Amino acid sequence: MRRVGLTGGIGCGKSRVAGLFASLGVPVLDADRITRELQEPGHELHAEIVRHFGPGLLDTRGRLDRGALRARVFAHPKERQALEALVHPAVHAELERRLRDLPDANGYALIVVPLLFEAGWEHEFDPVIVVDCEPEEQLERVTHRDGRTPAEVQAIMDCQLSPDERRRRGDRVITNNRTTTDEDLRRQVSDLHNQLRAVTGNG
């Protein structure tokens, strides 16, 4: 089954776009969701993170304090690299396992990977779709959505590729700016879905 990657900066609307593909019957896997699952107690990834970063990052239920972990790795780039070295292989292996079990109804599956280019996974997907919006819009959406300060959101954005670089490296772009209506977004997704189905012989 063809593997189509979906990526974009924080707050660009990847989940919304993925949901529209799913509404068209496309199997969707989300690397962020898998990451959260694998970081729960009882999984090997959880144990590896605790071994590296220490039990001080656990809450009273034995779960990772994601806020504390996020603050730590964004303050120390080497710690962020260490975390990614643990997370990326585990998530990649789980994605592979789940891909084998997906139905092949549409000829392709959509895999949402926020740090797709940063992880060096672009060659595993054809094509790579980039959800794009203006940085100012990203900042506004995430501060409103997550209750983070603009400085916290900007720190996350600074660790990601620039919008220009993502557009350059992507194969297709879905625009989701403040002027993009729901109808516009649905049309972009539908058009791209039809193109992908035609290429895979399911049109």
PDB file of C-alpha atoms in Angstrom:
ATOM      1  CA  MET A   1       0.000   0.000   0.000  1.00  0.00           C
ATOM      2  CA  ARG A   2       1.266   3.439  -0.901  1.00  0.00           C
ATOM      3  CA  ARG A   3       2.456   5.516   2.049  1.00  0.00           C
ATOM      4  CA  VAL A   4       1.596   9.207   1.957  1.00  0.00           C
ATOM      5  CA  GLY A   5       3.196  11.468   4.537  1.00  0.00           C
ATOM      6  CA  LEU A   6       1.482  14.472   6.082  1.00  0.00           C
ATOM      7  CA  THR A   7       3.518  17.069   7.954  1.00  0.00           C
ATOM      8  CA  GLY A   8       3.525  20.721   8.931  1.00  0.00           C
ATOM      9  CA  GLY A   9       4.538  23.050  11.716  1.00  0.00           C
ATOM     10  CA  ILE A  10       2.786  23.242  15.054  1.00  0.00           C
ATOM     11  CA  GLY A  11      -0.649  24.825  14.735  1.00  0.00           C
ATOM     12  CA  CYS A  12      -0.868  24.457  10.954  1.00  0.00           C
ATOM     13  CA  GLY A  13      -3.915  22.199  11.101  1.00  0.00           C
ATOM     14  CA  LYS A  14      -2.499  18.722  10.460  1.00  0.00           C
ATOM     15  CA  SER A  15      -5.142  17.028  12.602  1.00  0.00           C
ATOM     16  CA  ARG A  16      -7.944  18.840  10.796  1.00  0.00           C
ATOM     17  CA  VAL A  17      -6.563  17.851   7.400  1.00  0.00           C
ATOM     18  CA  ALA A  18      -5.989  14.256   8.514  1.00  0.00           C
ATOM     19  CA  GLY A  19      -9.591  14.111   9.716  1.00  0.00           C
ATOM     20  CA  LEU A  20     -10.817  15.206   6.298  1.00  0.00           C
ATOM     21  CA  PHE A  21      -8.810  12.439   4.635  1.00  0.00           C
ATOM     22  CA  ALA A  22     -10.203   9.956   7.145  1.00  0.00           C
ATOM     23  CA  SER A  23     -13.756  11.101   6.308  1.00  0.00           C
ATOM     24  CA  LEU A  24     -13.026  10.022   2.731  1.00  0.00           C
ATOM     25  CA  GLY A  25     -12.193   6.504   3.890  1.00  0.00           C
ATOM     26  CA  VAL A  26      -8.416   6.870   3.990  1.00  0.00           C
ATOM     27  CA  PRO A  27      -6.635   4.904   6.749  1.00  0.00           C
ATOM     28  CA  VAL A  28      -4.766   7.393   8.943  1.00  0.00           C
ATOM     29  CA  LEU A  29      -1.943   6.805  11.407  1.00  0.00           C
ATOM     30  CA  ASP A  30      -0.721   9.604  13.668  1.00  0.00           C
ATOM     31  CA  ALA A  31       2.877   9.484  14.928  1.00  0.00           C
ATOM     32  CA  ASP A  32       2.102  11.897  17.790  1.00  0.00           C
ATOM     33  CA  ARG A  33      -0.735   9.714  19.031  1.00  0.00           C
ATOM     34  CA  ILE A  34       1.462   6.630  18.858  1.00  0.00           C
ATOM     35  CA  THR A  35       4.196   8.489  20.732  1.00  0.00           C
ATOM     36  CA  ARG A  36       1.793   9.311  23.558  1.00  0.00           C
ATOM     37  CA  GLU A  37       0.670   5.682  23.745  1.00  0.00           C
ATOM     38  CA  LEU A  38       4.224   4.333  23.848  1.00  0.00           C
ATOM     39  CA  GLN A  39       5.150   6.797  26.606  1.00  0.00           C
ATOM     40  CA  GLU A  40       2.531   5.360  28.944  1.00  0.00           C
ATOM     41  CA  PRO A  41       3.699   3.153  31.855  1.00  0.00           C
ATOM     42  CA  GLY A  42       4.200  -0.455  30.851  1.00  0.00           C
ATOM     43  CA  HIS A  43       5.789   0.326  27.483  1.00  0.00           C
ATOM     44  CA  GLU A  44       9.511  -0.042  26.887  1.00  0.00           C
ATOM     45  CA  LEU A  45       9.804   3.517  25.597  1.00  0.00           C
ATOM     46  CA  HIS A  46       8.444   4.835  28.887  1.00  0.00           C
ATOM     47  CA  ALA A  47      11.050   2.812  30.784  1.00  0.00           C
ATOM     48  CA  GLU A  48      13.865   4.015  28.518  1.00  0.00           C
ATOM     49  CA  ILE A  49      12.892   7.668  28.983  1.00  0.00           C
ATOM     50  CA  VAL A  50      12.776   7.259  32.761  1.00  0.00           C
ATOM     51  CA  ARG A  51      16.166   5.537  32.741  1.00  0.00           C
ATOM     52  CA  HIS A  52      17.690   8.421  30.799  1.00  0.00           C
ATOM     53  CA  PHE A  53      15.967  11.427  32.353  1.00  0.00           C
ATOM     54  CA  GLY A  54      15.316  10.083  35.835  1.00  0.00           C
ATOM     55  CA  PRO A  55      12.169   9.425  37.899  1.00  0.00           C
ATOM     56  CA  GLY A  56      11.856  13.124  38.761  1.00  0.00           C
ATOM     57  CA  LEU A  57       9.879  13.586  35.542  1.00  0.00           C
ATOM     58  CA  LEU A  58       7.109  11.248  36.704  1.00  0.00           C
ATOM     59  CA  ASP A  59       3.842  12.424  38.195  1.00  0.00           C
ATOM     60  CA  THR A  60       2.101  10.819  41.172  1.00  0.00           C
ATOM     61  CA  ARG A  61       0.586   8.146  38.911  1.00  0.00           C
ATOM     62  CA  GLY A  62       3.922   7.133  37.451  1.00  0.00           C
ATOM     63  CA  ARG A  63       3.263   8.812  34.126  1.00  0.00           C
ATOM     64  CA  LEU A  64       5.609  11.192  32.386  1.00  0.00           C
ATOM     65  CA  ASP A  65       5.084  14.849  33.222  1.00  0.00           C
ATOM     66  CA  ARG A  66       5.050  15.954  29.595  1.00  0.00           C
ATOM     67  CA  GLY A  67       5.222  19.637  30.471  1.00  0.00           C
ATOM     68  CA  ALA A  68       8.346  19.163  32.583  1.00  0.00           C
ATOM     69  CA  LEU A  69       9.931  16.938  29.953  1.00  0.00           C
ATOM     70  CA  ARG A  70       9.128  19.426  27.209  1.00  0.00           C
ATOM     71  CA  ALA A  71      10.612  22.310  29.206  1.00  0.00           C
ATOM     72  CA  ARG A  72      13.757  20.322  29.877  1.00  0.00           C
ATOM     73  CA  VAL A  73      14.446  19.251  26.304  1.00  0.00           C
ATOM     74  CA  PHE A  74      13.716  22.656  24.806  1.00  0.00           C
ATOM     75  CA  ALA A  75      16.102  24.256  27.302  1.00  0.00           C
ATOM     76  CA  HIS A  76      18.862  21.769  26.489  1.00  0.00           C
ATOM     77  CA  PRO A  77      19.315  20.837  22.802  1.00  0.00           C
ATOM     78  CA  LYS A  78      21.418  17.754  23.630  1.00  0.00           C
ATOM     79  CA  GLU A  79      18.624  16.453  25.834  1.00  0.00           C
ATOM     80  CA  ARG A  80      16.147  16.993  23.007  1.00  0.00           C
ATOM     81  CA  GLN A  81      18.418  14.995  20.698  1.00  0.00           C
ATOM     82  CA  ALA A  82      18.659  12.244  23.304  1.00  0.00           C
ATOM     83  CA  LEU A  83      14.870  12.098  23.609  1.00  0.00           C
ATOM     84  CA  GLU A  84      14.429  11.971  19.838  1.00  0.00           C
ATOM     85  CA  ALA A  85      17.005   9.157  19.640  1.00  0.00           C
ATOM     86  CA  LEU A  86      14.768   7.135  21.958  1.00  0.00           C
ATOM     87  CA  VAL A  87      11.379   8.128  20.532  1.00  0.00           C
ATOM     88  CA  HIS A  88      11.917   8.040  16.768  1.00  0.00           C
ATOM     89  CA  PRO A  89      13.004   4.380  16.427  1.00  0.00           C
ATOM     90  CA  ALA A  90      10.245   3.165  18.750  1.00  0.00           C
ATOM     91  CA  VAL A  91       7.542   5.116  16.907  1.00  0.00           C
ATOM     92  CA  HIS A  92       8.908   4.068  13.526  1.00  0.00           C
ATOM     93  CA  ALA A  93       8.753   0.389  14.486  1.00  0.00           C
ATOM     94  CA  GLU A  94       5.181   0.753  15.765  1.00  0.00           C
ATOM     95  CA  LEU A  95       4.114   2.576  12.601  1.00  0.00           C
ATOM     96  CA  GLU A  96       5.502  -0.269  10.510  1.00  0.00           C
ATOM     97  CA  ARG A  97       3.613  -2.812  12.594  1.00  0.00           C
ATOM     98  CA  ARG A  98       0.314  -0.947  12.278  1.00  0.00           C
ATOM     99  CA  LEU A  99       0.760  -0.307   8.560  1.00  0.00           C
ATOM    100  CA  ARG A 100       0.878  -4.051   7.956  1.00  0.00           C
ATOM    101  CA  ASP A 101      -2.588  -4.385   9.518  1.00  0.00           C
ATOM    102  CA  LEU A 102      -4.311  -1.569   7.619  1.00  0.00           C
ATOM    103  CA  PRO A 103      -7.005  -2.264   4.999  1.00  0.00           C
ATOM    104  CA  ASP A 104      -6.055  -1.374   1.424  1.00  0.00           C
ATOM    105  CA  ALA A 105      -9.400   0.168   0.487  1.00  0.00           C
ATOM    106  CA  ASN A 106      -8.075   3.322  -1.164  1.00  0.00           C
ATOM    107  CA  GLY A 107      -4.666   2.177  -2.305  1.00  0.00           C
ATOM    108  CA  TYR A 108      -2.852   4.434   0.142  1.00  0.00           C
ATOM    109  CA  ALA A 109      -2.550   5.262   3.806  1.00  0.00           C
ATOM    110  CA  LEU A 110      -1.896   8.677   5.329  1.00  0.00           C
ATOM    111  CA  ILE A 111       0.769   8.894   8.035  1.00  0.00           C
ATOM    112  CA  VAL A 112       0.876  12.111  10.062  1.00  0.00           C
ATOM    113  CA  VAL A 113       4.419  12.920  11.208  1.00  0.00           C
ATOM    114  CA  PRO A 114       4.935  16.457  12.568  1.00  0.00           C
ATOM    115  CA  LEU A 115       8.751  16.183  12.474  1.00  0.00           C
ATOM    116  CA  LEU A 116       8.882  14.149   9.280  1.00  0.00           C
ATOM    117  CA  PHE A 117      11.720  16.101   7.670  1.00  0.00           C
ATOM    118  CA  GLU A 118      13.533  16.699  10.940  1.00  0.00           C
ATOM    119  CA  ALA A 119      13.536  12.923  11.574  1.00  0.00           C
ATOM    120  CA  GLY A 120      14.841  12.213   8.071  1.00  0.00           C
ATOM    121  CA  TRP A 121      11.828  10.115   7.098  1.00  0.00           C
ATOM    122  CA  GLU A 122      10.849  11.886   3.868  1.00  0.00           C
ATOM    123  CA  HIS A 123      12.193   9.112   1.640  1.00  0.00           C
ATOM    124  CA  GLU A 124       9.754   6.644   3.184  1.00  0.00           C
ATOM    125  CA  PHE A 125       6.699   8.468   1.826  1.00  0.00           C
ATOM    126  CA  ASP A 126       5.440   9.284  -1.652  1.00  0.00           C
ATOM    127  CA  PRO A 127       4.279  11.969  -1.768  1.00  0.00           C
ATOM    128  CA  VAL A 128       4.882  14.139   1.287  1.00  0.00           C
ATOM    129  CA  ILE A 129       2.038  16.609   1.856  1.00  0.00           C
ATOM    130  CA  VAL A 130       2.819  19.805   3.748  1.00  0.00           C
ATOM    131  CA  VAL A 131       0.049  21.641   5.611  1.00  0.00           C
ATOM    132  CA  ASP A 132       1.093  25.268   5.462  1.00  0.00           C
ATOM    133  CA  CYS A 133       0.115  28.470   7.223  1.00  0.00           C
ATOM    134  CA  GLU A 134       1.739  31.733   8.171  1.00  0.00           C
ATOM    135  CA  PRO A 135       3.980  31.730  11.296  1.00  0.00           C
ATOM    136  CA  GLU A 136       1.869  34.485  12.855  1.00  0.00           C
ATOM    137  CA  GLU A 137      -1.176  32.268  12.495  1.00  0.00           C
ATOM    138  CA  GLN A 138       0.667  29.320  14.054  1.00  0.00           C
ATOM    139  CA  LEU A 139       1.596  31.438  17.054  1.00  0.00           C
ATOM    140  CA  GLU A 140      -1.943  32.722  17.525  1.00  0.00           C
ATOM    141  CA  ARG A 141      -3.585  29.311  17.162  1.00  0.00           C
ATOM    142  CA  VAL A 142      -1.311  27.470  19.568  1.00  0.00           C
ATOM    143  CA  THR A 143      -1.323  30.118  22.293  1.00  0.00           C
ATOM    144  CA  HIS A 144      -5.126  30.107  22.161  1.00  0.00           C
ATOM    145  CA  ARG A 145      -5.437  26.322  21.862  1.00  0.00           C
ATOM    146  CA  ASP A 146      -2.877  25.179  24.424  1.00  0.00           C
ATOM    147  CA  GLY A 147      -2.700  28.114  26.802  1.00  0.00           C
ATOM    148  CA  ARG A 148       1.042  28.468  26.256  1.00  0.00           C
ATOM    149  CA  THR A 149       2.829  31.771  26.186  1.00  0.00           C
ATOM    150  CA  PRO A 150       3.962  33.198  22.832  1.00  0.00           C
ATOM    151  CA  ALA A 151       7.576  32.672  23.937  1.00  0.00           C
ATOM    152  CA  GLU A 152       6.934  28.976  24.609  1.00  0.00           C
ATOM    153  CA  VAL A 153       5.279  28.499  21.241  1.00  0.00           C
ATOM    154  CA  GLN A 154       8.023  30.409  19.470  1.00  0.00           C
ATOM    155  CA  ALA A 155      10.637  28.159  21.090  1.00  0.00           C
ATOM    156  CA  ILE A 156       8.882  25.125  19.623  1.00  0.00           C
ATOM    157  CA  MET A 157       8.619  26.751  16.207  1.00  0.00           C
ATOM    158  CA  ASP A 158      12.309  27.620  16.299  1.00  0.00           C
ATOM    159  CA  CYS A 159      13.138  23.907  16.636  1.00  0.00           C
ATOM    160  CA  GLN A 160      11.138  23.078  13.509  1.00  0.00           C
ATOM    161  CA  LEU A 161      11.896  23.743   9.878  1.00  0.00           C
ATOM    162  CA  SER A 162      10.843  27.090   8.505  1.00  0.00           C
ATOM    163  CA  PRO A 163       7.658  27.175   6.399  1.00  0.00           C
ATOM    164  CA  ASP A 164       9.743  27.994   3.315  1.00  0.00           C
ATOM    165  CA  GLU A 165      11.946  24.943   3.860  1.00  0.00           C
ATOM    166  CA  ARG A 166       8.973  22.632   4.438  1.00  0.00           C
ATOM    167  CA  ARG A 167       7.300  23.849   1.254  1.00  0.00           C
ATOM    168  CA  ARG A 168      10.523  23.382  -0.668  1.00  0.00           C
ATOM    169  CA  ARG A 169      10.998  19.820   0.531  1.00  0.00           C
ATOM    170  CA  GLY A 170       7.367  18.737   0.288  1.00  0.00           C
ATOM    171  CA  ASP A 171       5.713  17.300  -2.825  1.00  0.00           C
ATOM    172  CA  ARG A 172       2.261  18.804  -2.293  1.00  0.00           C
ATOM    173  CA  VAL A 173       1.066  21.766  -0.224  1.00  0.00           C
ATOM    174  CA  ILE A 174      -2.311  22.253   1.449  1.00  0.00           C
ATOM    175  CA  THR A 175      -2.840  25.870   2.460  1.00  0.00           C
ATOM    176  CA  ASN A 176      -4.611  26.479   5.765  1.00  0.00           C
ATOM    177  CA  ASN A 177      -4.227  30.186   6.512  1.00  0.00           C
ATOM    178  CA  ARG A 178      -6.675  32.430   8.345  1.00  0.00           C
ATOM    179  CA  THR A 179      -8.387  33.179   5.006  1.00  0.00           C
ATOM    180  CA  THR A 180      -8.873  29.472   4.205  1.00  0.00           C
ATOM    181  CA  THR A 181     -12.528  28.519   4.631  1.00  0.00           C
ATOM    182  CA  ASP A 182     -13.747  25.048   5.584  1.00  0.00           C
ATOM    183  CA  GLU A 183     -14.969  24.661   2.018  1.00  0.00           C
ATOM    184  CA  ASP A 184     -11.549  25.623   0.653  1.00  0.00           C
ATOM    185  CA  LEU A 185      -9.826  23.092   2.896  1.00  0.00           C
ATOM    186  CA  ARG A 186     -12.265  20.317   1.997  1.00  0.00           C
ATOM    187  CA  ARG A 187     -11.784  21.040  -1.691  1.00  0.00           C
ATOM    188  CA  GLN A 188      -7.998  20.899  -1.417  1.00  0.00           C
ATOM    189  CA  VAL A 189      -8.162  17.571   0.415  1.00  0.00           C
ATOM    190  CA  SER A 190     -10.745  16.119  -1.979  1.00  0.00           C
ATOM    191  CA  ASP A 191      -8.759  17.142  -5.048  1.00  0.00           C
ATOM    192  CA  LEU A 192      -5.580  15.635  -3.688  1.00  0.00           C
ATOM    193  CA  HIS A 193      -7.388  12.472  -2.596  1.00  0.00           C
ATOM    194  CA  ASN A 194      -8.769  12.009  -6.110  1.00  0.00           C
ATOM    195  CA  GLN A 195      -5.302  12.487  -7.595  1.00  0.00           C
ATOM    196  CA  LEU A 196      -3.807   9.901  -5.251  1.00  0.00           C
ATOM    197  CA  ARG A 197      -6.568   7.409  -5.976  1.00  0.00           C
ATOM    198  CA  ALA A 198      -6.054   7.864  -9.711  1.00  0.00           C
ATOM    199  CA  VAL A 199      -2.309   7.240  -9.396  1.00  0.00           C
ATOM    200  CA  THR A 200      -2.841   4.102  -7.311  1.00  0.00           C
ATOM    201  CA  GLY A 201      -5.474   2.756  -9.678  1.00  0.00           C
ATOM    202  CA  ASN A 202      -8.408   3.244  -7.302  1.00  0.00           C
ATOM    203  CA  GLY A 203      -9.951   6.257  -8.990  1.00  0.00           C
TER     204      GLY A 203
END
